[in-house]
Amino acid sequence: MEIQQESSQISEELETNIRHLFQCFHSSDDVRSRGFSLHGRKGSLLYLTTITDTDKLQSDILKPLLQSSEGRLEDILPILDIELVTDLQSAAAGMLQGKCVILLEQRMDIILVDASTRAIQSVGDTQNEQTIRGSHIGFVDDISMNAQLIHQRLKNANLVERHFTLGSESPTDVMLLYMCDIADMNVVDDIIANLLTNQATYIKSPGQITDRLESSHLSPFPQLLFTERPDTTVSHLMEGRIALLVDGSAFATILPVTFFMFFQAADDFNVRWWNGTFFRFLRFISVMIGIALPSVYISIVSNHFDILPIDLVFSLKASLENIPFNPLMEAMFMITVLELLREAAIRLPKSIASTLSIVGGLVIGSEVVNANLVSTTMIVVISLTAVASFSVPSHEMRLALRLISFPIMIASSLLGFAGIAFSFSLLFMHLSKLETFGVPYFFPFTPFNPRRILTTLVQLPKRIFGGKASDRRAS
């Protein structure tokens, strides 16, 4: 949308202003005008039919204008959202947001009245963060509805909203939410400055906005937490974190984050503390299985066969007897096949995806063993690794753990257990150095905080720490 400089000025002639606005939209068929007369002066309504509620336009705008006998135009309309602009470019930008332009002859300003229509989208169940006893309401693609879901759960005057519009060619609404009494305002200012600088002309996806907020783009670990649950978002807000909503995305972005936040699930706080602690430990164990199990198996088979009991040695030797590939190639082949099946299941329709997952897994798993391409023990190892990685609540962290396992497998194949130890040393060094908006990523281990370590690993009863939310979750 471009308007020439000489055409952006408002003219006293009504027809001139109408013509310039039509030229702004290249005389598109969805631009409509409706003339009227107000107190003996000619006027016109301009709007876009595709994003304007015509019923609201007729009942709340056109009807009061036609029935009015006196009074200012701003006082006639029974609408709260009324804006005055002094150039045609701002008027055209308002029309793109679903607003109606009201023009009057011999008047050097333009009135914008909100008459936008919204696609009705019902609030549905969460798709990626399932829970047994918690809320089943999830975010939708509409940013206003998502903000409403948060306000319904957090009725607090300290909840602050900051609205931004990013992208000059196709404006995208962005909303920043935080608790002004407990959030770090330096972090808030850094996020706002980051959003307002280096703006793209067109926002292709919400990820284009959130990627700019990461502190280290070279790190394999996610530095933003995405959630589709309003209750989880409210919990993070009450702990001093900041939530970012993007129009067109059914997820809220939480920042700053720590490593252990990615392993917390909503059900941890809806069950008894014994159960919550057990499942939390189970997730931490699954992380170690997902990263280290293939590497340990490759290391044992390639370099450290002597540490196994003699009975297990004979069993492994029998499964590896006719396999032409080394353990590293076996593991790489099976992980690649598993990732291909997972990716295909995501892209295909749901009715076909389940069939592909079952049939593909059974057929490929059995046939590669019959063809002596992969050992049966490797099938078991890779299957356990896949199941362990799927138990991690965060999709971004699951992807990161799977990527990290590849270089560790290569190191274990070359150096054995020494390669695994060296890889984990580098991994912990990176986690200790990484920060997100000044918050240590591997807190509470670096910097070391024994009290927070206990509450991070164990879901203790609330009364032990006085019921403070900041003590019940890793911060």
Short mmCIF file of C-alpha atoms in Angstrom, two decimals:
data_model
loop_
_atom_site.label_atom_id
_atom_site.label_comp_id
_atom_site.label_asym_id
_atom_site.label_seq_id
_atom_site.Cartn_x
_atom_site.Cartn_y
_atom_site.Cartn_z
CA MET A 1 0.00 0.00 0.00
CA GLU A 2 1.61 3.23 -1.17
CA ILE A 3 0.20 6.73 -1.45
CA GLN A 4 2.05 9.48 -3.26
CA GLN A 5 3.10 12.40 -1.09
CA GLU A 6 0.89 14.87 -2.95
CA SER A 7 -2.10 12.54 -2.61
CA SER A 8 -1.75 11.94 1.13
CA GLN A 9 -3.00 15.39 2.08
CA ILE A 10 -6.70 15.81 2.84
CA SER A 11 -8.61 17.99 0.42
CA GLU A 12 -11.71 20.07 1.09
CA GLU A 13 -13.33 18.38 -1.89
CA LEU A 14 -15.04 15.15 -0.92
CA GLU A 15 -14.69 13.50 -4.35
CA THR A 16 -10.94 14.14 -4.38
CA ASN A 17 -10.44 12.36 -1.06
CA ILE A 18 -12.57 9.41 -2.19
CA ARG A 19 -10.63 9.11 -5.42
CA HIS A 20 -7.27 9.17 -3.66
CA LEU A 21 -8.35 6.45 -1.22
CA PHE A 22 -9.55 4.26 -4.09
CA GLN A 23 -6.20 4.82 -5.81
CA CYS A 24 -4.43 3.71 -2.65
CA PHE A 25 -6.03 0.28 -2.98
CA HIS A 26 -5.59 0.25 -6.77
CA SER A 27 -9.39 0.36 -7.21
CA SER A 28 -9.76 -3.09 -5.62
CA ASP A 29 -13.24 -4.58 -5.79
CA ASP A 30 -13.52 -4.95 -2.01
CA VAL A 31 -13.31 -1.17 -1.46
CA ARG A 32 -16.82 0.23 -1.17
CA SER A 33 -18.24 3.69 -0.55
CA ARG A 34 -21.67 4.85 0.63
CA GLY A 35 -22.74 8.46 0.45
CA PHE A 36 -24.90 10.25 3.02
CA SER A 37 -25.91 13.76 4.05
CA LEU A 38 -25.34 15.18 7.53
CA HIS A 39 -26.78 18.58 8.45
CA GLY A 40 -26.81 19.62 4.81
CA ARG A 41 -23.20 18.53 4.16
CA LYS A 42 -22.27 15.67 1.90
CA GLY A 43 -20.36 12.78 3.37
CA SER A 44 -19.19 9.30 2.46
CA LEU A 45 -18.33 6.02 4.18
CA LEU A 46 -15.43 3.95 2.84
CA TYR A 47 -14.66 0.42 4.00
CA LEU A 48 -13.26 -2.95 2.93
CA THR A 49 -15.98 -5.56 2.60
CA THR A 50 -13.69 -8.50 3.40
CA ILE A 51 -12.77 -7.39 6.94
CA THR A 52 -15.68 -5.12 7.86
CA ASP A 53 -18.82 -6.20 9.67
CA THR A 54 -21.53 -4.83 7.37
CA ASP A 55 -24.28 -5.39 9.94
CA LYS A 56 -22.38 -3.35 12.52
CA LEU A 57 -21.61 -0.75 9.87
CA GLN A 58 -25.27 -0.36 9.00
CA SER A 59 -26.76 -0.40 12.51
CA ASP A 60 -24.10 1.45 14.53
CA ILE A 61 -22.71 3.90 11.97
CA LEU A 62 -24.88 4.53 8.92
CA LYS A 63 -28.27 4.46 10.70
CA PRO A 64 -27.32 7.06 13.40
CA LEU A 65 -25.85 9.30 10.69
CA LEU A 66 -29.04 9.21 8.61
CA GLN A 67 -31.35 9.74 11.61
CA SER A 68 -29.37 12.52 13.28
CA SER A 69 -30.74 16.04 13.12
CA GLU A 70 -28.09 17.90 15.14
CA GLY A 71 -24.86 17.45 17.08
CA ARG A 72 -21.23 16.77 16.28
CA LEU A 73 -20.41 13.74 14.18
CA GLU A 74 -18.27 12.24 16.96
CA ASP A 75 -21.20 12.49 19.40
CA ILE A 76 -23.70 10.86 17.06
CA LEU A 77 -21.99 7.49 16.75
CA PRO A 78 -22.62 4.98 19.59
CA ILE A 79 -19.11 3.50 19.29
CA LEU A 80 -16.22 3.76 21.73
CA ASP A 81 -13.33 3.33 19.32
CA ILE A 82 -13.29 6.59 17.32
CA GLU A 83 -10.05 8.06 15.96
CA LEU A 84 -9.25 11.29 14.13
CA VAL A 85 -6.49 11.32 11.48
CA THR A 86 -5.20 14.18 9.37
CA ASP A 87 -3.84 12.38 6.29
CA LEU A 88 -5.12 9.84 3.80
CA GLN A 89 -2.26 7.42 4.43
CA SER A 90 -3.34 6.90 8.04
CA ALA A 91 -6.93 6.51 6.89
CA ALA A 92 -5.95 3.77 4.44
CA ALA A 93 -3.95 2.01 7.17
CA GLY A 94 -7.04 2.11 9.41
CA MET A 95 -9.18 0.57 6.67
CA LEU A 96 -6.74 -2.37 6.52
CA GLN A 97 -7.54 -3.00 10.19
CA GLY A 98 -11.28 -3.21 9.52
CA LYS A 99 -12.11 0.40 10.36
CA CYS A 100 -14.62 2.52 8.48
CA VAL A 101 -13.54 5.89 7.08
CA ILE A 102 -16.01 8.77 7.41
CA LEU A 103 -15.41 11.72 5.09
CA LEU A 104 -17.21 15.07 5.16
CA GLU A 105 -16.82 17.85 2.64
CA GLN A 106 -14.95 20.97 3.79
CA ARG A 107 -13.53 19.07 6.75
CA MET A 108 -9.75 18.69 7.01
CA ASP A 109 -9.71 15.57 9.15
CA ILE A 110 -11.02 12.02 8.77
CA ILE A 111 -12.89 9.94 11.32
CA LEU A 112 -12.02 6.26 11.73
CA VAL A 113 -14.63 4.06 13.39
CA ASP A 114 -14.01 0.45 14.35
CA ALA A 115 -16.30 -1.88 12.38
CA SER A 116 -14.00 -4.87 12.04
CA THR A 117 -15.28 -8.39 11.88
CA ARG A 118 -13.57 -11.36 13.46
CA ALA A 119 -13.74 -14.99 12.53
CA ILE A 120 -15.39 -16.82 15.41
CA GLN A 121 -13.05 -19.50 16.72
CA SER A 122 -14.12 -21.66 19.61
CA VAL A 123 -11.64 -22.39 22.38
CA GLY A 124 -10.58 -25.99 22.06
CA ASP A 125 -8.55 -28.60 23.88
CA THR A 126 -4.77 -28.40 24.05
CA GLN A 127 -3.04 -30.52 21.42
CA ASN A 128 0.57 -30.72 22.61
CA GLU A 129 0.30 -30.27 26.40
CA GLN A 130 -2.22 -32.86 27.47
CA THR A 131 -3.23 -33.06 31.11
CA ILE A 132 -5.34 -35.41 33.20
CA ARG A 133 -6.68 -33.18 35.99
CA GLY A 134 -5.82 -29.69 34.80
CA SER A 135 -7.61 -27.29 32.51
CA HIS A 136 -8.35 -28.43 28.96
CA ILE A 137 -8.62 -24.94 27.46
CA GLY A 138 -5.91 -23.88 25.04
CA PHE A 139 -4.95 -20.78 23.11
CA VAL A 140 -6.30 -20.06 19.63
CA ASP A 141 -4.96 -18.05 16.68
CA ASP A 142 -6.72 -14.82 17.71
CA ILE A 143 -4.55 -12.61 19.92
CA SER A 144 -7.51 -10.80 21.51
CA MET A 145 -9.12 -14.06 22.59
CA ASN A 146 -5.80 -15.31 23.99
CA ALA A 147 -5.42 -12.13 26.04
CA GLN A 148 -8.98 -12.58 27.30
CA LEU A 149 -8.21 -16.16 28.41
CA ILE A 150 -5.27 -14.85 30.43
CA HIS A 151 -7.29 -12.06 32.04
CA GLN A 152 -10.02 -14.52 33.02
CA ARG A 153 -7.49 -16.43 35.12
CA LEU A 154 -5.39 -13.51 36.34
CA LYS A 155 -7.63 -10.80 37.76
CA ASN A 156 -4.89 -8.48 38.96
CA ALA A 157 -4.48 -4.76 38.37
CA ASN A 158 -0.69 -5.21 38.16
CA LEU A 159 -1.01 -7.17 34.92
CA VAL A 160 0.30 -4.83 32.21
CA GLU A 161 -0.22 -5.15 28.45
CA ARG A 162 1.97 -3.52 25.84
CA HIS A 163 0.72 -3.58 22.23
CA PHE A 164 2.98 -3.40 19.17
CA THR A 165 2.46 -3.60 15.43
CA LEU A 166 5.34 -5.16 13.51
CA GLY A 167 5.81 -5.36 9.74
CA SER A 168 5.24 -2.36 7.48
CA GLU A 169 3.81 -4.24 4.48
CA SER A 170 1.49 -6.51 6.45
CA PRO A 171 1.12 -5.32 10.07
CA THR A 172 1.10 -8.06 12.71
CA ASP A 173 -0.21 -7.44 16.22
CA VAL A 174 2.08 -8.39 19.10
CA MET A 175 1.22 -8.19 22.79
CA LEU A 176 3.63 -8.21 25.73
CA LEU A 177 2.24 -9.12 29.17
CA TYR A 178 3.97 -8.91 32.54
CA MET A 179 3.31 -8.19 36.21
CA CYS A 180 4.70 -4.73 36.84
CA ASP A 181 5.28 -5.36 40.56
CA ILE A 182 7.43 -8.51 40.22
CA ALA A 183 8.79 -8.57 36.65
CA ASP A 184 12.31 -7.30 35.93
CA MET A 185 11.72 -4.02 34.10
CA ASN A 186 15.22 -4.12 32.60
CA VAL A 187 14.28 -7.35 30.85
CA VAL A 188 10.99 -5.81 29.73
CA ASP A 189 12.83 -2.82 28.25
CA ASP A 190 15.31 -5.12 26.48
CA ILE A 191 12.48 -7.13 24.91
CA ILE A 192 10.64 -4.00 23.77
CA ALA A 193 13.82 -2.56 22.26
CA ASN A 194 14.47 -5.86 20.51
CA LEU A 195 10.97 -5.92 19.05
CA LEU A 196 11.09 -2.35 17.82
CA THR A 197 14.49 -2.61 16.12
CA ASN A 198 15.30 -4.44 12.90
CA GLN A 199 11.66 -4.83 11.92
CA ALA A 200 10.95 -6.84 8.80
CA THR A 201 8.62 -5.49 6.14
CA TYR A 202 6.60 -8.70 6.23
CA ILE A 203 6.18 -11.13 9.13
CA LYS A 204 6.05 -14.58 7.54
CA SER A 205 5.45 -16.46 10.79
CA PRO A 206 5.52 -15.87 14.57
CA GLY A 207 8.88 -17.61 14.67
CA GLN A 208 10.37 -14.70 12.77
CA ILE A 209 9.60 -12.51 15.80
CA THR A 210 10.59 -14.93 18.55
CA ASP A 211 13.89 -15.93 16.91
CA ARG A 212 15.19 -12.40 17.42
CA LEU A 213 14.70 -12.76 21.18
CA GLU A 214 17.17 -15.64 21.59
CA SER A 215 20.46 -14.72 23.24
CA SER A 216 22.56 -17.33 21.42
CA HIS A 217 21.53 -18.45 17.95
CA LEU A 218 24.34 -21.03 17.79
CA SER A 219 23.17 -22.93 20.87
CA PRO A 220 21.18 -26.13 20.21
CA PHE A 221 19.08 -25.53 23.33
CA PRO A 222 15.82 -23.55 23.12
CA GLN A 223 15.93 -20.23 24.96
CA LEU A 224 12.20 -19.52 24.76
CA LEU A 225 9.41 -21.61 26.23
CA PHE A 226 6.28 -22.05 24.12
CA THR A 227 3.01 -23.03 25.76
CA GLU A 228 -0.55 -23.36 24.50
CA ARG A 229 -2.04 -23.35 27.99
CA PRO A 230 -3.45 -20.16 29.56
CA ASP A 231 -3.04 -21.55 33.09
CA THR A 232 0.65 -22.28 32.51
CA THR A 233 1.11 -18.78 31.11
CA VAL A 234 -0.53 -17.23 34.17
CA SER A 235 1.69 -19.31 36.45
CA HIS A 236 4.80 -17.97 34.74
CA LEU A 237 3.49 -14.41 34.87
CA MET A 238 2.98 -14.72 38.62
CA GLU A 239 6.61 -15.82 38.95
CA GLY A 240 7.90 -12.63 37.36
CA ARG A 241 8.34 -13.85 33.80
CA ILE A 242 7.10 -12.19 30.63
CA ALA A 243 4.64 -13.56 28.07
CA LEU A 244 4.59 -12.66 24.40
CA LEU A 245 1.48 -13.18 22.25
CA VAL A 246 1.57 -12.95 18.46
CA ASP A 247 -1.54 -12.69 16.32
CA GLY A 248 -1.96 -15.85 14.27
CA SER A 249 -0.17 -18.08 16.78
CA ALA A 250 -1.89 -20.41 19.24
CA PHE A 251 1.12 -20.32 21.58
CA ALA A 252 2.41 -17.92 24.21
CA THR A 253 6.16 -17.32 24.40
CA ILE A 254 7.60 -17.28 27.92
CA LEU A 255 10.92 -15.59 28.72
CA PRO A 256 13.41 -15.57 30.31
CA VAL A 257 13.72 -19.31 30.86
CA THR A 258 15.98 -21.87 32.51
CA PHE A 259 16.89 -25.39 31.43
CA PHE A 260 14.73 -27.16 34.01
CA MET A 261 11.57 -25.26 33.09
CA PHE A 262 11.30 -27.38 29.93
CA PHE A 263 10.74 -30.55 32.00
CA GLN A 264 7.81 -29.29 34.06
CA ALA A 265 4.28 -30.29 33.11
CA ALA A 266 0.92 -28.93 34.25
CA ASP A 267 0.03 -32.23 35.92
CA ASP A 268 3.01 -31.89 38.28
CA PHE A 269 1.06 -29.29 40.24
CA ASN A 270 -2.32 -31.04 40.04
CA VAL A 271 -1.33 -34.33 41.69
CA ARG A 272 0.07 -35.27 45.07
CA TRP A 273 3.68 -34.28 45.58
CA TRP A 274 4.85 -37.89 45.65
CA ASN A 275 3.46 -38.47 42.18
CA GLY A 276 4.74 -35.15 40.88
CA THR A 277 8.25 -35.91 42.16
CA PHE A 278 8.22 -39.40 40.63
CA PHE A 279 7.21 -38.20 37.17
CA ARG A 280 9.67 -35.32 37.30
CA PHE A 281 12.52 -37.72 38.09
CA LEU A 282 11.24 -39.96 35.31
CA ARG A 283 11.62 -37.09 32.84
CA PHE A 284 15.17 -36.35 33.98
CA ILE A 285 16.03 -40.03 33.56
CA SER A 286 14.45 -40.00 30.11
CA VAL A 287 16.74 -37.10 29.15
CA MET A 288 19.81 -39.14 30.05
CA ILE A 289 18.44 -42.16 28.19
CA GLY A 290 17.66 -40.07 25.11
CA ILE A 291 21.14 -38.55 25.01
CA ALA A 292 23.41 -41.28 26.35
CA LEU A 293 21.86 -44.73 25.71
CA PRO A 294 22.83 -45.07 22.01
CA SER A 295 26.30 -43.66 22.78
CA VAL A 296 26.86 -46.07 25.68
CA TYR A 297 25.78 -49.03 23.53
CA ILE A 298 28.05 -47.96 20.65
CA SER A 299 30.94 -47.42 23.06
CA ILE A 300 30.53 -50.85 24.67
CA VAL A 301 30.22 -52.73 21.38
CA SER A 302 33.05 -50.82 19.70
CA ASN A 303 35.60 -50.37 22.49
CA HIS A 304 34.58 -51.82 25.86
CA PHE A 305 33.18 -55.32 25.32
CA ASP A 306 35.19 -56.55 28.31
CA ILE A 307 33.02 -54.75 30.89
CA LEU A 308 29.95 -56.89 30.11
CA PRO A 309 29.05 -60.14 31.91
CA ILE A 310 29.99 -63.21 29.91
CA ASP A 311 26.36 -64.25 29.33
CA LEU A 312 25.49 -60.85 27.89
CA VAL A 313 28.60 -60.94 25.69
CA PHE A 314 27.42 -64.13 24.01
CA SER A 315 23.93 -62.69 23.50
CA LEU A 316 25.26 -59.50 21.91
CA LYS A 317 27.76 -61.41 19.78
CA ALA A 318 24.98 -63.57 18.38
CA SER A 319 22.88 -60.54 17.40
CA LEU A 320 25.89 -58.84 15.73
CA GLU A 321 27.24 -61.92 13.96
CA ASN A 322 26.02 -61.25 10.40
CA ILE A 323 25.70 -57.44 10.52
CA PRO A 324 27.96 -55.82 7.89
CA PHE A 325 27.93 -52.33 9.45
CA ASN A 326 29.57 -50.97 12.59
CA PRO A 327 27.33 -49.91 15.51
CA LEU A 328 27.58 -46.21 14.64
CA MET A 329 26.24 -46.79 11.13
CA GLU A 330 23.47 -48.97 12.56
CA ALA A 331 22.41 -46.28 15.01
CA MET A 332 22.54 -43.50 12.41
CA PHE A 333 20.47 -45.58 9.99
CA MET A 334 17.76 -46.43 12.54
CA ILE A 335 17.55 -42.88 13.93
CA THR A 336 17.23 -41.51 10.40
CA VAL A 337 14.43 -43.96 9.62
CA LEU A 338 12.69 -43.07 12.88
CA GLU A 339 12.90 -39.34 12.12
CA LEU A 340 11.57 -39.93 8.60
CA LEU A 341 8.56 -41.81 10.00
CA ARG A 342 7.94 -39.08 12.56
CA GLU A 343 8.19 -36.31 9.98
CA ALA A 344 5.91 -38.15 7.55
CA ALA A 345 3.34 -38.75 10.29
CA ILE A 346 3.26 -35.01 11.04
CA ARG A 347 2.82 -33.93 7.42
CA LEU A 348 0.21 -36.51 6.41
CA PRO A 349 -3.52 -36.29 7.27
CA LYS A 350 -4.39 -37.76 10.66
CA SER A 351 -6.36 -40.63 9.14
CA ILE A 352 -3.25 -41.81 7.27
CA ALA A 353 -0.59 -40.81 9.79
CA SER A 354 -1.57 -43.39 12.42
CA THR A 355 -1.54 -46.17 9.84
CA LEU A 356 1.86 -45.08 8.54
CA SER A 357 3.35 -45.01 12.03
CA ILE A 358 2.17 -48.50 12.93
CA VAL A 359 2.68 -50.25 9.60
CA GLY A 360 5.91 -48.41 8.79
CA GLY A 361 7.41 -49.15 12.20
CA LEU A 362 6.49 -52.83 12.17
CA VAL A 363 7.43 -53.52 8.57
CA ILE A 364 10.70 -51.60 8.55
CA GLY A 365 11.72 -52.84 12.01
CA SER A 366 11.16 -56.50 11.17
CA GLU A 367 12.56 -56.39 7.65
CA VAL A 368 15.82 -54.64 8.49
CA VAL A 369 16.50 -57.37 11.07
CA ASN A 370 15.64 -60.13 8.59
CA ALA A 371 17.94 -58.52 6.02
CA ASN A 372 20.80 -58.42 8.59
CA LEU A 373 21.14 -54.65 8.23
CA VAL A 374 20.58 -53.85 11.91
CA SER A 375 20.90 -55.99 15.01
CA THR A 376 17.95 -56.73 17.24
CA THR A 377 19.74 -55.12 20.19
CA MET A 378 20.11 -51.86 18.25
CA ILE A 379 16.37 -51.92 17.49
CA VAL A 380 15.69 -52.13 21.23
CA VAL A 381 18.17 -49.33 22.04
CA ILE A 382 16.78 -46.93 19.44
CA SER A 383 13.19 -47.71 20.46
CA LEU A 384 13.93 -46.97 24.11
CA THR A 385 15.69 -43.76 23.08
CA ALA A 386 12.66 -42.63 21.04
CA VAL A 387 10.21 -43.37 23.84
CA ALA A 388 12.41 -41.55 26.35
CA SER A 389 12.67 -38.43 24.15
CA PHE A 390 8.89 -38.34 23.64
CA SER A 391 8.36 -38.05 27.41
CA VAL A 392 9.90 -34.55 27.45
CA PRO A 393 7.00 -32.02 27.59
CA SER A 394 8.64 -29.37 25.37
CA HIS A 395 8.78 -30.08 21.62
CA GLU A 396 11.73 -27.71 21.16
CA MET A 397 13.73 -29.45 23.90
CA ARG A 398 12.95 -32.87 22.36
CA LEU A 399 14.43 -31.71 19.06
CA ALA A 400 17.50 -30.30 20.82
CA LEU A 401 18.16 -33.55 22.70
CA ARG A 402 17.89 -35.61 19.52
CA LEU A 403 20.37 -33.34 17.72
CA ILE A 404 22.82 -33.46 20.62
CA SER A 405 22.85 -37.26 20.59
CA PHE A 406 24.46 -37.38 17.11
CA PRO A 407 27.88 -35.83 17.95
CA ILE A 408 27.98 -37.79 21.22
CA MET A 409 27.49 -41.04 19.29
CA ILE A 410 30.36 -40.13 16.96
CA ALA A 411 32.62 -39.32 19.93
CA SER A 412 31.74 -42.59 21.64
CA SER A 413 32.51 -44.55 18.48
CA LEU A 414 35.96 -42.96 18.19
CA LEU A 415 37.02 -42.67 21.83
CA GLY A 416 34.68 -44.93 23.81
CA PHE A 417 33.71 -43.83 27.30
CA ALA A 418 36.35 -41.09 27.16
CA GLY A 419 34.48 -39.57 24.20
CA ILE A 420 31.21 -39.63 26.15
CA ALA A 421 32.87 -37.99 29.17
CA PHE A 422 34.46 -35.31 26.96
CA SER A 423 31.14 -34.63 25.20
CA PHE A 424 29.23 -34.23 28.45
CA SER A 425 31.95 -31.94 29.80
CA LEU A 426 31.55 -29.65 26.80
CA LEU A 427 27.77 -29.87 27.17
CA PHE A 428 27.78 -28.80 30.83
CA MET A 429 30.29 -26.04 30.11
CA HIS A 430 27.96 -24.66 27.43
CA LEU A 431 24.91 -24.88 29.71
CA SER A 432 26.78 -23.12 32.51
CA LYS A 433 27.83 -20.27 30.24
CA LEU A 434 24.48 -19.75 28.47
CA GLU A 435 22.19 -16.92 29.63
CA THR A 436 18.77 -15.63 28.60
CA PHE A 437 18.29 -11.90 29.24
CA GLY A 438 20.82 -12.03 32.06
CA VAL A 439 19.27 -15.11 33.73
CA PRO A 440 21.65 -18.12 33.98
CA TYR A 441 20.25 -20.90 31.81
CA PHE A 442 21.45 -23.73 34.09
CA PHE A 443 20.19 -22.18 37.32
CA PRO A 444 20.15 -23.35 40.15
CA PHE A 445 23.30 -25.39 39.44
CA THR A 446 25.14 -22.35 38.08
CA PRO A 447 25.17 -20.26 40.16
CA PHE A 448 24.86 -22.95 42.79
CA ASN A 449 21.77 -22.63 45.00
CA PRO A 450 21.13 -25.74 47.15
CA ARG A 451 17.64 -24.68 48.26
CA ARG A 452 16.45 -24.10 44.71
CA ILE A 453 18.04 -27.38 43.57
CA LEU A 454 15.80 -29.23 46.01
CA THR A 455 12.63 -27.51 44.78
CA THR A 456 13.67 -28.00 41.15
CA LEU A 457 14.18 -31.74 41.43
CA VAL A 458 11.54 -32.55 44.05
CA GLN A 459 7.89 -31.47 44.06
CA LEU A 460 7.65 -30.76 47.78
CA PRO A 461 4.40 -30.00 49.67
CA LYS A 462 3.44 -26.32 49.57
CA ARG A 463 3.54 -25.73 53.31
CA ILE A 464 7.23 -26.63 53.53
CA PHE A 465 8.11 -23.34 51.82
CA GLY A 466 5.10 -21.36 52.84
CA GLY A 467 3.19 -21.99 49.60
CA LYS A 468 5.24 -19.52 47.51
CA ALA A 469 4.92 -20.13 43.81
CA SER A 470 8.48 -18.97 43.24
CA ASP A 471 9.72 -21.83 45.43
CA ARG A 472 7.59 -24.48 43.78
CA ARG A 473 8.97 -23.94 40.27
CA ALA A 474 12.46 -23.37 38.94
CA SER A 475 13.05 -19.70 38.22
#
